[in-house]
Coordinates of C-alpha atoms and ligand atoms in Angstrom, one line a residue:
M242 CA 163.1 79.6 190.1
T243 CA 162.4 78.6 186.1
E244 CA 163.3 81.9 184.3
K245 CA 160.7 82.7 181.7
M246 CA 162.3 83.6 178.7
L247 CA 159.3 83.3 175.9
E248 CA 155.2 84.0 177.2
I249 CA 152.5 83.9 174.9
E250 CA 149.2 84.8 176.9
D251 CA 145.7 83.8 175.0
L252 CA 146.8 85.3 171.9
K253 CA 144.4 86.1 169.3
T254 CA 145.5 86.7 165.4
Y255 CA 142.8 86.8 162.8
F256 CA 142.8 87.5 158.9
Y257 CA 140.4 89.2 157.9
G258 CA 139.5 88.3 154.2
D259 CA 137.0 88.4 151.4
E260 CA 135.7 84.8 153.0
G261 CA 135.5 86.3 156.6
V262 CA 137.7 86.3 159.7
V263 CA 139.7 83.6 160.1
K264 CA 140.7 83.2 163.5
A265 CA 144.4 81.9 163.1
V266 CA 145.2 81.3 166.4
D267 CA 142.6 81.9 169.2
G268 CA 143.4 82.3 172.5
V269 CA 147.1 80.2 172.9
T270 CA 149.2 80.6 175.8
I271 CA 152.6 78.9 175.6
T272 CA 155.7 79.7 177.9
V273 CA 159.0 78.8 177.1
N274 CA 161.8 78.5 179.8
K275 CA 164.8 79.3 179.9
G276 CA 167.0 76.6 178.3
E277 CA 164.1 74.2 177.6
T278 CA 163.2 72.9 174.3
V279 CA 159.5 73.1 173.6
G280 CA 157.4 71.6 170.9
V281 CA 154.6 72.3 169.1
V282 CA 152.9 69.8 167.0
G283 CA 149.5 69.8 165.4
E284 CA 148.5 68.9 161.6
S285 CA 148.1 71.6 158.6
G286 CA 146.3 74.6 159.4
C287 CA 146.5 74.7 162.9
G288 CA 148.3 77.9 163.6
K289 CA 151.6 77.3 164.5
S290 CA 153.4 78.9 161.6
V291 CA 150.8 82.2 162.6
T292 CA 152.0 82.0 166.3
S293 CA 155.8 82.0 165.7
L294 CA 155.1 85.0 162.9
S295 CA 152.9 86.9 165.4
V296 CA 156.0 86.7 168.1
M297 CA 158.4 88.0 165.7
R298 CA 155.5 90.6 164.8
L299 CA 156.0 89.4 161.0
L300 CA 152.8 90.0 160.0
Q301 CA 152.8 93.7 158.0
D302 CA 152.6 91.7 154.9
T303 CA 149.7 89.6 155.4
P304 CA 145.9 90.8 156.7
G305 CA 146.5 88.9 159.9
E306 CA 146.3 91.4 162.9
I307 CA 147.1 90.3 166.8
V308 CA 143.6 91.1 168.0
D309 CA 144.5 90.5 171.7
G310 CA 146.8 88.6 174.0
S311 CA 150.1 89.5 174.9
I312 CA 153.8 88.3 173.8
K313 CA 156.2 88.8 176.4
F314 CA 160.0 88.5 175.6
E315 CA 162.7 88.0 179.2
G316 CA 159.3 89.7 181.0
K317 CA 159.1 92.3 178.3
S318 CA 156.0 93.1 175.5
L319 CA 156.6 92.3 172.6
L320 CA 153.7 94.1 171.4
N321 CA 154.8 97.8 172.1
L322 CA 158.0 97.6 170.3
S323 CA 158.7 99.9 167.9
E324 CA 159.7 98.3 164.3
K325 CA 163.0 99.5 164.7
E326 CA 163.6 97.7 167.9
M327 CA 161.5 94.7 166.9
R328 CA 164.3 94.3 164.2
M329 CA 167.2 94.6 166.9
I330 CA 165.7 92.0 168.3
R331 CA 164.9 89.5 165.5
G332 CA 168.3 87.7 164.7
N333 CA 169.8 88.9 167.1
D334 CA 167.8 87.7 171.3
I335 CA 165.5 85.7 168.6
A336 CA 165.9 83.6 165.9
M337 CA 163.7 82.4 163.7
I338 CA 163.7 79.9 160.9
F339 CA 161.3 79.6 158.4
Q340 CA 159.2 77.1 157.0
E341 CA 159.9 78.7 153.5
P342 CA 163.2 79.2 153.2
M343 CA 163.6 81.5 149.9
T344 CA 161.8 84.5 151.3
S345 CA 163.9 85.1 154.0
L346 CA 167.6 85.3 151.9
N347 CA 168.0 88.0 149.7
P348 CA 168.1 87.2 146.3
V349 CA 170.6 90.4 145.5
Y350 CA 173.6 89.5 148.0
K351 CA 176.0 86.3 148.3
I352 CA 175.3 84.0 151.0
G353 CA 178.8 85.0 152.2
K354 CA 178.1 88.7 152.4
Q355 CA 174.2 87.8 154.2
L356 CA 176.1 85.5 157.0
E357 CA 178.6 87.9 157.9
E358 CA 176.7 90.7 158.3
A359 CA 174.3 89.5 160.5
I360 CA 177.3 88.0 162.6
K361 CA 179.4 91.4 162.3
L362 CA 175.9 93.1 164.1
H363 CA 174.9 91.1 166.8
L364 CA 178.3 89.5 167.6
R365 CA 179.9 92.8 166.7
Y366 CA 182.8 90.6 165.2
D367 CA 185.3 92.4 163.1
K368 CA 185.2 91.1 159.0
K369 CA 187.7 88.5 159.2
K370 CA 186.4 86.6 162.8
A371 CA 182.6 87.0 160.8
R372 CA 184.3 85.1 157.7
I373 CA 185.8 82.2 159.8
H374 CA 182.4 81.8 161.8
A375 CA 180.0 81.9 158.6
V376 CA 182.4 79.5 156.8
N377 CA 182.4 77.6 159.9
M378 CA 178.4 77.6 160.5
L379 CA 178.6 76.6 157.1
N380 CA 180.4 73.1 157.7
L381 CA 178.4 72.4 160.9
V382 CA 175.3 72.4 159.2
G383 CA 176.7 70.2 157.0
L384 CA 177.0 72.3 153.9
P385 CA 179.7 70.7 151.4
R386 CA 182.1 73.3 149.7
A387 CA 181.1 76.3 152.2
N388 CA 184.1 78.5 150.8
E389 CA 182.4 78.4 147.6
V390 CA 179.1 78.3 149.1
M391 CA 179.9 81.9 150.4
N392 CA 180.5 83.3 147.1
E393 CA 177.2 82.7 145.5
Y394 CA 173.9 83.8 145.6
P395 CA 171.1 82.2 147.1
H396 CA 169.5 81.2 144.0
Q397 CA 172.6 79.0 143.0
L398 CA 171.8 76.8 146.2
S399 CA 169.3 74.4 145.7
G400 CA 166.3 74.6 148.6
G401 CA 168.3 72.1 150.9
M402 CA 171.1 73.5 150.8
R403 CA 169.3 77.7 151.0
Q404 CA 167.5 75.5 154.0
R405 CA 170.9 75.1 155.7
V406 CA 172.6 78.4 155.1
M407 CA 169.3 79.7 156.9
I408 CA 169.7 76.9 160.0
A409 CA 173.2 77.9 159.9
M410 CA 172.7 82.1 160.0
A411 CA 169.7 81.4 163.0
M412 CA 172.2 79.5 165.0
A413 CA 175.2 81.8 164.0
C414 CA 174.4 84.6 166.5
N415 CA 173.7 82.8 169.5
P416 CA 169.7 84.1 170.1
K417 CA 168.5 83.8 173.4
L418 CA 165.4 82.0 171.6
L419 CA 165.5 79.9 168.6
I420 CA 162.4 79.8 166.5
A421 CA 162.2 76.7 164.5
D422 CA 159.0 76.5 162.3
E423 CA 159.4 72.9 160.5
P424 CA 163.2 72.9 160.4
T425 CA 164.2 70.3 158.7
T426 CA 161.0 68.8 156.8
A427 CA 162.6 69.6 153.2
L428 CA 165.8 67.9 154.3
D429 CA 166.4 64.5 154.0
V430 CA 167.7 62.2 156.9
T431 CA 171.1 62.2 157.7
I432 CA 171.4 66.2 157.3
Q433 CA 168.2 66.2 159.7
A434 CA 170.0 64.5 162.2
Q435 CA 173.1 66.7 162.0
I436 CA 170.8 69.6 162.2
L437 CA 169.5 68.5 165.2
E438 CA 172.1 67.5 166.8
L439 CA 173.3 70.8 166.1
M440 CA 170.5 72.7 167.9
Q441 CA 171.0 70.7 170.9
Q442 CA 174.7 71.5 170.7
L443 CA 173.2 75.1 171.1
R444 CA 170.9 74.2 173.8
N445 CA 174.0 72.4 175.9
E446 CA 175.8 75.5 175.2
S447 CA 174.4 78.6 175.2
N448 CA 171.6 77.1 177.2
T449 CA 169.3 78.8 174.5
S450 CA 165.4 78.4 174.4
I451 CA 164.2 76.5 171.4
M452 CA 160.6 76.4 170.8
L453 CA 160.1 73.6 168.1
I454 CA 156.6 73.5 165.6
T455 CA 157.5 69.9 163.7
H456 CA 155.2 67.5 162.1
D457 CA 157.5 64.5 163.8
L458 CA 156.8 63.3 166.9
G459 CA 160.4 61.3 166.6
V460 CA 161.5 64.3 166.5
V461 CA 159.6 65.4 169.7
A462 CA 160.6 62.4 171.3
E463 CA 164.3 63.2 170.7
M464 CA 164.3 66.8 171.4
C465 CA 161.6 68.3 173.8
D466 CA 161.1 68.9 177.3
R467 CA 157.9 69.4 176.9
V468 CA 154.9 69.4 173.8
V469 CA 151.8 71.9 173.2
V470 CA 149.4 70.4 171.0
M471 CA 147.5 72.3 169.0
Y472 CA 143.9 71.7 167.3
A473 CA 142.2 74.6 165.3
G474 CA 144.1 78.0 166.8
E475 CA 144.0 76.5 170.2
V476 CA 146.0 74.8 172.2
V477 CA 144.2 70.8 173.3
E478 CA 146.8 69.5 175.5
E479 CA 150.3 70.2 177.0
S480 CA 152.6 68.5 179.2
D481 CA 156.0 66.9 179.5
V482 CA 157.5 65.1 176.7
Y483 CA 157.0 61.6 178.8
T484 CA 153.9 62.1 179.9
L485 CA 152.8 62.9 176.6
F486 CA 153.5 59.9 175.1
E487 CA 152.8 57.5 177.8
N488 CA 149.6 59.2 178.8
P489 CA 147.9 60.9 175.9
K490 CA 144.5 62.6 177.2
H491 CA 142.7 64.2 174.3
P492 CA 141.5 62.3 171.3
Y493 CA 143.6 64.5 169.0
T494 CA 146.8 63.6 170.8
K495 CA 145.6 60.1 170.7
G496 CA 145.4 60.2 167.4
L497 CA 148.6 61.9 166.3
I498 CA 150.5 59.5 168.4
G499 CA 148.2 56.5 167.0
S500 CA 147.0 54.5 169.7
V501 CA 143.6 55.4 170.0
P502 CA 141.8 52.2 171.3
K503 CA 139.0 50.6 169.2
L504 CA 136.4 48.4 170.6
G505 CA 137.4 44.8 170.0
Q506 CA 140.9 46.0 169.8
D507 CA 143.2 46.4 172.1
V508 CA 145.6 49.5 170.8
E509 CA 145.2 50.2 166.6
K510 CA 148.1 51.8 164.9
L511 CA 146.6 54.7 162.8
D512 CA 148.5 56.4 160.5
S513 CA 146.4 59.7 160.1
I514 CA 143.3 60.8 161.7
P515 CA 140.0 60.2 159.8
G516 CA 138.2 63.7 158.7
N517 CA 140.1 67.0 158.2
V518 CA 141.0 70.6 160.4
P519 CA 137.6 72.1 160.0
I520 CA 137.1 75.4 157.8
P521 CA 138.4 78.1 159.5
T522 CA 135.6 80.4 158.5
N523 CA 133.0 77.9 159.3
M524 CA 134.2 76.3 163.1
P525 CA 132.2 73.9 165.0
S526 CA 130.3 75.8 167.7
G527 CA 131.7 73.7 170.5
C528 CA 134.7 71.4 170.6
K529 CA 136.3 72.1 167.5
F530 CA 137.6 68.5 167.0
A531 CA 133.9 67.1 167.4
P532 CA 133.3 66.4 164.0
R533 CA 136.2 64.2 163.4
C534 CA 135.9 62.4 167.1
E535 CA 134.7 59.1 167.6
F536 CA 133.7 59.9 171.6
A537 CA 132.0 62.9 170.9
M538 CA 129.0 63.2 173.2
D539 CA 126.4 65.9 173.6
I540 CA 128.0 68.3 175.3
C541 CA 130.8 68.7 172.9
W542 CA 128.3 70.3 169.8
K543 CA 127.6 72.7 172.3
K544 CA 130.4 74.2 174.3
D545 CA 134.0 74.2 173.5
P546 CA 136.1 72.6 176.7
V547 CA 138.8 74.7 178.7
L548 CA 142.0 74.3 178.6
L549 CA 142.1 72.5 182.5
E550 CA 145.4 71.2 183.9
T551 CA 144.9 68.5 186.3
N552 CA 147.7 67.6 187.5
D553 CA 151.8 67.1 187.2
K554 CA 151.4 70.5 184.5
H555 CA 149.1 68.8 182.5
A556 CA 146.5 70.8 180.6
C557 CA 143.5 68.8 178.6
R558 CA 140.7 70.6 176.3
C559 CA 138.0 67.9 175.9
W560 CA 134.8 67.1 177.7
L561 CA 135.9 63.1 178.8
Y562 CA 137.9 65.2 181.6
Q563 CA 135.6 68.3 182.8
D564 CA 132.7 68.3 185.3
Q565 CA 130.0 68.6 182.0
E566 CA 126.9 68.7 184.6
K567 CA 128.5 72.4 185.8
A568 CA 129.4 73.6 182.5
L569 CA 125.6 73.3 181.0
E570 CA 124.4 74.8 184.7
V571 CA 125.9 77.9 183.5
Ligands
LIG665 N1 148.8 85.0 155.0 C1 147.5 84.9 155.5 N2 146.5 85.0 155.1 C2 145.6 84.4 154.9 N3 145.2 83.5 155.8 C3 146.4 83.0 156.4 C4 147.6 83.1 156.1 N4 148.3 82.9 157.1 C5 148.0 81.8 157.5 N5 146.5 81.9 157.3 C6 145.5 80.8 158.0 O1 145.9 80.5 159.1 C7 145.4 79.1 159.7 C8 146.8 78.6 160.6 O2 148.0 78.9 159.6 P1 149.4 78.5 160.1 O3 149.6 78.9 161.2 O4 150.5 78.4 158.5 O5 149.4 76.4 160.5 P2 150.3 75.8 160.3 O6 151.5 76.4 160.7 O7 149.5 75.4 161.8 O8 150.1 74.3 159.1 C9 145.0 78.1 158.1 O9 143.5 78.4 158.5 C10 145.5 79.2 157.2 O10 144.7 79.2 156.0
LIG666 S1 135.8 67.3 174.1 FE1 134.4 66.1 172.8 S2 134.2 66.0 171.1 FE2 135.9 67.0 171.8 S3 137.9 65.7 171.8 FE3 136.9 65.4 173.9 S4 135.3 64.2 173.4 FE4 136.0 64.6 171.6
LIG667 MG1 152.9 76.1 159.4

């Protein structure tokens, strides 16, 4: 039986601000099995980072709140844990590579000390062994002069170097689950490839589960087993990676992949989808993609379709694939 590592179920994370409620994550369900890499894709503002911050329970400094749903790690709820228990899980069982690297390195400690402390705490290595492991990890993420970097402070490094330190730190402690939020966006292509390879290696050697948030469909194709497509705080499509590229269903996914068929043409390559993600305080009442969808029908403006799993664990939230008449009766 497949062992479930992370189960996010019907998660709702809302922000309460002056402008009203922002339903950043509005009923999201994502499962990551043991040893599996799940990609989470979608444009900016779709709720990908808020989903991962909810898992890590790192919303304290924001006006955000988990208002409903459950998050389980190895079958145990994370939402009932105390901050102290949560701190033991972060960096140990679950490690996260953040989109904003500077916020997660402590500016007053040298890189070496921060890496060593994490390794000593989580892997219970002595100082000497921890130092060797730290330098080794810095080398593995492609940092030049790893030994010198150990004695430097975060502000002495460039943004790209800091990001690599964060990646080294996240991977150094052999987490059971790695959440990587756009981990390589800021890095150049060669380093990016190196980091992705390192993630693959971690997964192959330690059977690590990975939730990989990315804009880059090439990265998804290369790295992921399964893909979850998010739009405006909801999951709109989910399937194995092969099916998603071969047979995307949701108009949004098709737009992302750039293969929406146009009248009179075979397949037109699209660079992007026209229009914008809706303003969170002013969501359309029916399907949230309707204002940008060329297939929008009457019902789309009235009622949000459900995420319906059809065959082969391929799920899609779109009226084109659902019984509209039945829905209108209720
Ligand atoms: N700290 C915050 N305060 C208020 N709103 C926020 C905050 N963080 C994120 N949001 C809102 O939540 C929504 C989802 O954001 P996010 O998860 O960062 O998107 P993504 O990672 O997919 O680009 C956005 O509308 C964003 O404005
Ligand atoms: S439900 Fe309607 S508007 Fe939404 S994606 Fe499907 S066809 Fe387009
Ligand atoms: Mg984000």
